[in-house]
mmCIF file of N, CA and C in Angstrom:
data_model
loop_
_atom_site.group_PDB
_atom_site.id
_atom_site.type_symbol
_atom_site.label_atom_id
_atom_site.label_comp_id
_atom_site.label_asym_id
_atom_site.label_seq_id
_atom_site.Cartn_x
_atom_site.Cartn_y
_atom_site.Cartn_z
ATOM 1 N N MET A 1 0.821 -1.194 0.000
ATOM 2 C CA MET A 1 0.000 0.000 0.000
ATOM 3 C C MET A 1 0.863 1.256 0.000
ATOM 4 N N LYS A 2 1.973 1.253 0.738
ATOM 5 C CA LYS A 2 2.809 2.439 0.798
ATOM 6 C C LYS A 2 3.366 2.804 -0.569
ATOM 7 N N LYS A 3 3.787 1.811 -1.340
ATOM 8 C CA LYS A 3 4.329 2.089 -2.659
ATOM 9 C C LYS A 3 3.247 2.697 -3.548
ATOM 10 N N LEU A 4 2.047 2.154 -3.535
ATOM 11 C CA LEU A 4 0.948 2.702 -4.317
ATOM 12 C C LEU A 4 0.615 4.116 -3.874
ATOM 13 N N THR A 5 0.642 4.354 -2.571
ATOM 14 C CA THR A 5 0.341 5.682 -2.065
ATOM 15 C C THR A 5 1.372 6.686 -2.549
ATOM 16 N N ALA A 6 2.635 6.332 -2.540
ATOM 17 C CA ALA A 6 3.678 7.239 -3.020
ATOM 18 C C ALA A 6 3.486 7.542 -4.497
ATOM 19 N N ILE A 7 3.167 6.532 -5.278
ATOM 20 C CA ILE A 7 2.917 6.746 -6.709
ATOM 21 C C ILE A 7 1.698 7.628 -6.893
ATOM 22 N N ALA A 8 0.661 7.351 -6.150
ATOM 23 C CA ALA A 8 -0.560 8.138 -6.273
ATOM 24 C C ALA A 8 -0.309 9.594 -5.892
ATOM 25 N N MET A 9 0.472 9.835 -4.854
ATOM 26 C CA MET A 9 0.748 11.204 -4.437
ATOM 27 C C MET A 9 1.481 11.968 -5.533
ATOM 28 N N CYS A 10 2.350 11.315 -6.243
ATOM 29 C CA CYS A 10 3.081 11.965 -7.327
ATOM 30 C C CYS A 10 2.176 12.314 -8.503
ATOM 31 N N THR A 11 1.083 11.604 -8.638
ATOM 32 C CA THR A 11 0.171 11.866 -9.741
ATOM 33 C C THR A 11 -1.004 12.726 -9.316
ATOM 34 N N GLY A 12 -1.036 13.181 -8.079
ATOM 35 C CA GLY A 12 -2.122 14.005 -7.602
ATOM 36 C C GLY A 12 -3.340 13.208 -7.184
ATOM 37 N N LEU A 13 -3.155 11.942 -6.837
ATOM 38 C CA LEU A 13 -4.251 11.099 -6.390
ATOM 39 C C LEU A 13 -3.950 10.576 -5.005
ATOM 40 N N MET A 14 -4.996 10.212 -4.286
ATOM 41 C CA MET A 14 -4.828 9.580 -2.988
ATOM 42 C C MET A 14 -5.527 8.228 -3.031
ATOM 43 N N ILE A 15 -4.991 7.277 -2.309
ATOM 44 C CA ILE A 15 -5.605 5.963 -2.217
ATOM 45 C C ILE A 15 -6.128 5.795 -0.802
ATOM 46 N N THR A 16 -7.398 5.430 -0.680
ATOM 47 C CA THR A 16 -7.993 5.225 0.631
ATOM 48 C C THR A 16 -7.560 3.886 1.192
ATOM 49 N N ALA A 17 -7.882 3.652 2.455
ATOM 50 C CA ALA A 17 -7.533 2.384 3.091
ATOM 51 C C ALA A 17 -8.164 1.209 2.361
ATOM 52 N N SER A 18 -9.312 1.432 1.732
ATOM 53 C CA SER A 18 -9.968 0.350 1.002
ATOM 54 C C SER A 18 -9.369 0.137 -0.382
ATOM 55 N N GLY A 19 -8.437 1.000 -0.776
ATOM 56 C CA GLY A 19 -7.782 0.850 -2.066
ATOM 57 C C GLY A 19 -8.419 1.677 -3.175
ATOM 58 N N SER A 20 -9.494 2.394 -2.882
ATOM 59 C CA SER A 20 -10.090 3.222 -3.930
ATOM 60 C C SER A 20 -9.251 4.494 -4.105
ATOM 61 N N VAL A 21 -9.318 5.042 -5.288
ATOM 62 C CA VAL A 21 -8.499 6.211 -5.617
ATOM 63 C C VAL A 21 -9.352 7.462 -5.545
ATOM 64 N N LEU A 22 -8.848 8.458 -4.841
ATOM 65 C CA LEU A 22 -9.507 9.753 -4.747
ATOM 66 C C LEU A 22 -8.566 10.824 -5.271
ATOM 67 N N ALA A 23 -9.106 11.803 -5.945
ATOM 68 C CA ALA A 23 -8.287 12.906 -6.408
ATOM 69 C C ALA A 23 -7.869 13.753 -5.207
ATOM 70 N N ASP A 24 -6.665 14.262 -5.231
ATOM 71 C CA ASP A 24 -6.130 15.113 -4.170
ATOM 72 C C ASP A 24 -6.196 16.553 -4.658
ATOM 73 N N GLY A 25 -7.192 17.288 -4.178
ATOM 74 C CA GLY A 25 -7.430 18.651 -4.645
ATOM 75 C C GLY A 25 -6.271 19.598 -4.426
ATOM 76 N N ALA A 26 -5.616 19.510 -3.271
ATOM 77 C CA ALA A 26 -4.495 20.405 -2.991
ATOM 78 C C ALA A 26 -3.339 20.150 -3.952
ATOM 79 N N ALA A 27 -3.061 18.883 -4.219
ATOM 80 C CA ALA A 27 -1.963 18.547 -5.133
ATOM 81 C C ALA A 27 -2.286 19.000 -6.552
ATOM 82 N N THR A 28 -3.529 18.795 -6.973
ATOM 83 C CA THR A 28 -3.920 19.235 -8.312
ATOM 84 C C THR A 28 -3.866 20.743 -8.408
ATOM 85 N N TYR A 29 -4.353 21.433 -7.385
ATOM 86 C CA TYR A 29 -4.273 22.903 -7.349
ATOM 87 C C TYR A 29 -2.820 23.342 -7.494
ATOM 88 N N ASP A 30 -1.931 22.743 -6.723
ATOM 89 C CA ASP A 30 -0.519 23.139 -6.750
ATOM 90 C C ASP A 30 0.109 22.975 -8.127
ATOM 91 N N LYS A 31 -0.243 21.902 -8.822
ATOM 92 C CA LYS A 31 0.419 21.667 -10.103
ATOM 93 C C LYS A 31 -0.316 22.278 -11.293
ATOM 94 N N ALA A 32 -1.609 22.565 -11.155
ATOM 95 C CA ALA A 32 -2.351 22.979 -12.346
ATOM 96 C C ALA A 32 -3.095 24.302 -12.227
ATOM 97 N N CYS A 33 -3.375 24.756 -11.028
ATOM 98 C CA CYS A 33 -4.262 25.913 -10.854
ATOM 99 C C CYS A 33 -3.580 27.112 -10.194
ATOM 100 N N LYS A 34 -2.557 26.834 -9.439
ATOM 101 C CA LYS A 34 -1.920 27.822 -8.588
ATOM 102 C C LYS A 34 -1.403 29.045 -9.346
ATOM 103 N N ALA A 35 -0.843 28.835 -10.511
ATOM 104 C CA ALA A 35 -0.243 29.948 -11.256
ATOM 105 C C ALA A 35 -1.242 31.082 -11.476
ATOM 106 N N CYS A 36 -2.475 30.748 -11.772
ATOM 107 C CA CYS A 36 -3.487 31.782 -12.014
ATOM 108 C C CYS A 36 -4.270 32.136 -10.752
ATOM 109 N N HIS A 37 -4.642 31.128 -9.968
ATOM 110 C CA HIS A 37 -5.505 31.385 -8.818
ATOM 111 C C HIS A 37 -4.750 31.887 -7.593
ATOM 112 N N MET A 38 -3.445 31.920 -7.630
ATOM 113 C CA MET A 38 -2.669 32.549 -6.560
ATOM 114 C C MET A 38 -2.454 34.028 -6.877
ATOM 115 N N THR A 39 -2.376 34.343 -8.164
ATOM 116 C CA THR A 39 -2.054 35.708 -8.585
ATOM 117 C C THR A 39 -3.252 36.503 -9.079
ATOM 118 N N GLY A 40 -4.345 35.812 -9.420
ATOM 119 C CA GLY A 40 -5.500 36.497 -9.991
ATOM 120 C C GLY A 40 -5.356 36.761 -11.482
ATOM 121 N N ALA A 41 -4.474 36.026 -12.126
ATOM 122 C CA ALA A 41 -4.218 36.211 -13.558
ATOM 123 C C ALA A 41 -5.517 36.112 -14.360
ATOM 124 N N ALA A 42 -5.659 36.984 -15.334
ATOM 125 C CA ALA A 42 -6.800 37.003 -16.262
ATOM 126 C C ALA A 42 -8.142 37.064 -15.535
ATOM 127 N N GLY A 43 -8.146 37.654 -14.360
ATOM 128 C CA GLY A 43 -9.386 37.817 -13.613
ATOM 129 C C GLY A 43 -9.822 36.613 -12.813
ATOM 130 N N SER A 44 -8.950 35.619 -12.686
ATOM 131 C CA SER A 44 -9.325 34.441 -11.902
ATOM 132 C C SER A 44 -9.431 34.818 -10.428
ATOM 133 N N PRO A 45 -10.383 34.216 -9.718
ATOM 134 C CA PRO A 45 -10.494 34.528 -8.293
ATOM 135 C C PRO A 45 -9.314 33.933 -7.525
ATOM 136 N N LYS A 46 -8.677 34.765 -6.718
ATOM 137 C CA LYS A 46 -7.547 34.295 -5.923
ATOM 138 C C LYS A 46 -8.045 33.379 -4.818
ATOM 139 N N ILE A 47 -7.308 32.311 -4.604
ATOM 140 C CA ILE A 47 -7.646 31.401 -3.518
ATOM 141 C C ILE A 47 -7.589 32.189 -2.203
ATOM 142 N N GLY A 48 -8.600 32.009 -1.377
ATOM 143 C CA GLY A 48 -8.669 32.703 -0.098
ATOM 144 C C GLY A 48 -9.391 34.037 -0.144
ATOM 145 N N ASP A 49 -9.697 34.545 -1.326
ATOM 146 C CA ASP A 49 -10.398 35.824 -1.477
ATOM 147 C C ASP A 49 -11.899 35.579 -1.351
ATOM 148 N N LYS A 50 -12.397 35.702 -0.132
ATOM 149 C CA LYS A 50 -13.791 35.368 0.148
ATOM 150 C C LYS A 50 -14.765 36.194 -0.680
ATOM 151 N N ALA A 51 -14.477 37.466 -0.862
ATOM 152 C CA ALA A 51 -15.378 38.335 -1.626
ATOM 153 C C ALA A 51 -15.461 37.905 -3.089
ATOM 154 N N ALA A 52 -14.349 37.485 -3.659
ATOM 155 C CA ALA A 52 -14.340 37.049 -5.063
ATOM 156 C C ALA A 52 -15.024 35.700 -5.234
ATOM 157 N N TRP A 53 -14.880 34.835 -4.255
ATOM 158 C CA TRP A 53 -15.449 33.486 -4.355
ATOM 159 C C TRP A 53 -16.916 33.430 -3.967
ATOM 160 N N GLU A 54 -17.377 34.327 -3.109
ATOM 161 C CA GLU A 54 -18.747 34.251 -2.600
ATOM 162 C C GLU A 54 -19.814 34.139 -3.696
ATOM 163 N N PRO A 55 -19.820 35.005 -4.720
ATOM 164 C CA PRO A 55 -20.857 34.860 -5.750
ATOM 165 C C PRO A 55 -20.687 33.591 -6.586
ATOM 166 N N ARG A 56 -19.484 33.123 -6.713
ATOM 167 C CA ARG A 56 -19.248 31.887 -7.457
ATOM 168 C C ARG A 56 -19.761 30.687 -6.665
ATOM 169 N N ILE A 57 -19.462 30.665 -5.373
ATOM 170 C CA ILE A 57 -19.919 29.584 -4.508
ATOM 171 C C ILE A 57 -21.444 29.562 -4.459
ATOM 172 N N ALA A 58 -22.060 30.739 -4.477
ATOM 173 C CA ALA A 58 -23.524 30.845 -4.426
ATOM 174 C C ALA A 58 -24.186 30.185 -5.639
ATOM 175 N N GLN A 59 -23.458 30.048 -6.741
ATOM 176 C CA GLN A 59 -23.997 29.403 -7.944
ATOM 177 C C GLN A 59 -24.096 27.886 -7.780
ATOM 178 N N GLY A 60 -23.416 27.343 -6.804
ATOM 179 C CA GLY A 60 -23.451 25.905 -6.543
ATOM 180 C C GLY A 60 -22.213 25.200 -7.077
ATOM 181 N N MET A 61 -21.901 24.098 -6.444
ATOM 182 C CA MET A 61 -20.700 23.353 -6.801
ATOM 183 C C MET A 61 -20.797 22.736 -8.189
ATOM 184 N N ASP A 62 -21.989 22.292 -8.594
ATOM 185 C CA ASP A 62 -22.125 21.732 -9.941
ATOM 186 C C ASP A 62 -21.734 22.756 -10.999
ATOM 187 N N THR A 63 -22.161 23.998 -10.808
ATOM 188 C CA THR A 63 -21.823 25.061 -11.757
ATOM 189 C C THR A 63 -20.320 25.320 -11.763
ATOM 190 N N LEU A 64 -19.719 25.384 -10.575
ATOM 191 C CA LEU A 64 -18.271 25.601 -10.491
ATOM 192 C C LEU A 64 -17.508 24.450 -11.143
ATOM 193 N N HIS A 65 -17.917 23.246 -10.860
ATOM 194 C CA HIS A 65 -17.252 22.082 -11.461
ATOM 195 C C HIS A 65 -17.365 22.128 -12.984
ATOM 196 N N ASN A 66 -18.572 22.351 -13.485
ATOM 197 C CA ASN A 66 -18.781 22.368 -14.936
ATOM 198 C C ASN A 66 -17.990 23.483 -15.610
ATOM 199 N N SER A 67 -17.980 24.668 -15.006
ATOM 200 C CA SER A 67 -17.211 25.776 -15.579
ATOM 201 C C SER A 67 -15.727 25.446 -15.631
ATOM 202 N N SER A 68 -15.246 24.793 -14.603
ATOM 203 C CA SER A 68 -13.823 24.447 -14.543
ATOM 204 C C SER A 68 -13.463 23.364 -15.548
ATOM 205 N N ILE A 69 -14.357 22.436 -15.752
ATOM 206 C CA ILE A 69 -14.102 21.352 -16.702
ATOM 207 C C ILE A 69 -14.241 21.843 -18.145
ATOM 208 N N LYS A 70 -15.255 22.640 -18.406
ATOM 209 C CA LYS A 70 -15.539 23.089 -19.773
ATOM 210 C C LYS A 70 -14.856 24.399 -20.141
ATOM 211 N N GLY A 71 -14.403 25.143 -19.138
ATOM 212 C CA GLY A 71 -13.793 26.445 -19.378
ATOM 213 C C GLY A 71 -14.814 27.551 -19.249
ATOM 214 N N LYS A 72 -14.329 28.739 -18.904
ATOM 215 C CA LYS A 72 -15.205 29.897 -18.776
ATOM 216 C C LYS A 72 -14.350 31.149 -18.853
ATOM 217 N N GLY A 73 -14.816 32.122 -19.632
ATOM 218 C CA GLY A 73 -14.059 33.359 -19.782
ATOM 219 C C GLY A 73 -12.674 33.080 -20.325
ATOM 220 N N ALA A 74 -11.667 33.619 -19.659
ATOM 221 C CA ALA A 74 -10.288 33.442 -20.109
ATOM 222 C C ALA A 74 -9.718 32.064 -19.757
ATOM 223 N N MET A 75 -10.418 31.317 -18.887
ATOM 224 C CA MET A 75 -9.906 30.008 -18.490
ATOM 225 C C MET A 75 -10.310 28.953 -19.510
ATOM 226 N N PRO A 76 -9.324 28.270 -20.090
ATOM 227 C CA PRO A 76 -9.644 27.187 -21.026
ATOM 228 C C PRO A 76 -10.186 25.975 -20.263
ATOM 229 N N PRO A 77 -10.781 25.024 -20.970
ATOM 230 C CA PRO A 77 -11.234 23.802 -20.302
ATOM 231 C C PRO A 77 -10.109 23.200 -19.458
ATOM 232 N N LYS A 78 -10.492 22.799 -18.259
ATOM 233 C CA LYS A 78 -9.556 22.175 -17.311
ATOM 234 C C LYS A 78 -8.319 23.037 -17.074
ATOM 235 N N GLY A 79 -8.478 24.342 -17.209
ATOM 236 C CA GLY A 79 -7.349 25.243 -16.993
ATOM 237 C C GLY A 79 -6.202 24.979 -17.942
ATOM 238 N N GLY A 80 -6.512 24.350 -19.080
ATOM 239 C CA GLY A 80 -5.475 24.021 -20.049
ATOM 240 C C GLY A 80 -4.737 22.731 -19.745
ATOM 241 N N GLN A 81 -5.155 22.036 -18.711
ATOM 242 C CA GLN A 81 -4.496 20.789 -18.285
ATOM 243 C C GLN A 81 -5.368 19.602 -18.678
ATOM 244 N N MET A 82 -5.480 19.360 -19.971
ATOM 245 C CA MET A 82 -6.413 18.351 -20.481
ATOM 246 C C MET A 82 -6.086 16.933 -20.035
ATOM 247 N N GLN A 83 -4.875 16.692 -19.547
ATOM 248 C CA GLN A 83 -4.515 15.358 -19.072
ATOM 249 C C GLN A 83 -5.188 15.031 -17.739
ATOM 250 N N LEU A 84 -5.699 16.033 -17.053
ATOM 251 C CA LEU A 84 -6.344 15.802 -15.767
ATOM 252 C C LEU A 84 -7.750 15.244 -15.955
ATOM 253 N N SER A 85 -8.133 14.367 -15.055
ATOM 254 C CA SER A 85 -9.486 13.805 -15.098
ATOM 255 C C SER A 85 -10.481 14.835 -14.566
ATOM 256 N N ASP A 86 -11.737 14.619 -14.883
ATOM 257 C CA ASP A 86 -12.782 15.484 -14.339
ATOM 258 C C ASP A 86 -12.764 15.446 -12.813
ATOM 259 N N ASP A 87 -12.524 14.279 -12.233
ATOM 260 C CA ASP A 87 -12.483 14.160 -10.776
ATOM 261 C C ASP A 87 -11.331 14.949 -10.169
ATOM 262 N N GLU A 88 -10.199 14.991 -10.842
ATOM 263 C CA GLU A 88 -9.073 15.794 -10.344
ATOM 264 C C GLU A 88 -9.428 17.280 -10.381
ATOM 265 N N ILE A 89 -10.078 17.719 -11.456
ATOM 266 C CA ILE A 89 -10.486 19.121 -11.561
ATOM 267 C C ILE A 89 -11.503 19.448 -10.472
ATOM 268 N N LYS A 90 -12.482 18.581 -10.284
ATOM 269 C CA LYS A 90 -13.490 18.805 -9.241
ATOM 270 C C LYS A 90 -12.838 18.883 -7.865
ATOM 271 N N ALA A 91 -11.874 18.027 -7.607
ATOM 272 C CA ALA A 91 -11.191 18.038 -6.311
ATOM 273 C C ALA A 91 -10.415 19.337 -6.116
ATOM 274 N N ALA A 92 -9.808 19.848 -7.182
ATOM 275 C CA ALA A 92 -9.080 21.122 -7.072
ATOM 276 C C ALA A 92 -10.061 22.267 -6.795
ATOM 277 N N VAL A 93 -11.198 22.259 -7.459
ATOM 278 C CA VAL A 93 -12.221 23.283 -7.215
ATOM 279 C C VAL A 93 -12.707 23.176 -5.766
ATOM 280 N N ASP A 94 -12.987 21.968 -5.327
ATOM 281 C CA ASP A 94 -13.431 21.772 -3.930
ATOM 282 C C ASP A 94 -12.394 22.316 -2.958
ATOM 283 N N TYR A 95 -11.132 22.064 -3.245
ATOM 284 C CA TYR A 95 -10.050 22.574 -2.387
ATOM 285 C C TYR A 95 -10.045 24.098 -2.377
ATOM 286 N N MET A 96 -10.117 24.718 -3.555
ATOM 287 C CA MET A 96 -10.099 26.189 -3.618
ATOM 288 C C MET A 96 -11.292 26.779 -2.865
ATOM 289 N N VAL A 97 -12.451 26.180 -3.035
ATOM 290 C CA VAL A 97 -13.639 26.657 -2.325
ATOM 291 C C VAL A 97 -13.450 26.509 -0.819
ATOM 292 N N SER A 98 -12.921 25.389 -0.383
ATOM 293 C CA SER A 98 -12.716 25.176 1.059
ATOM 294 C C SER A 98 -11.764 26.201 1.660
ATOM 295 N N GLN A 99 -10.856 26.705 0.857
ATOM 296 C CA GLN A 99 -9.883 27.692 1.325
ATOM 297 C C GLN A 99 -10.387 29.127 1.155
ATOM 298 N N SER A 100 -11.587 29.279 0.579
ATOM 299 C CA SER A 100 -12.066 30.607 0.219
ATOM 300 C C SER A 100 -13.428 30.946 0.819
ATOM 301 N N LYS A 101 -13.873 30.186 1.797
ATOM 302 C CA LYS A 101 -15.163 30.454 2.456
ATOM 303 C C LYS A 101 -14.959 31.379 3.638
#
């Protein structure tokens, strides 16, 4: 299990005790989202900016997930990281929201 966990951590995934794979939102954010969402590039909401995230969060998580997967405004689909799964993108969005409430 430890070897699988180390491999999963390098790919931005986590493995539960039961062996199922979960996306690691913080890891995905760090490798794929941070460049824009830390700086506010192209109008992206900065992580932790409650005022910027509040109206987005009010739209619901399904809307946030779909916008992140399909792209919106200046953000391309999946933030330009097409190799990421939808679950990895959703986990990164969940992480950003959790840090921005």
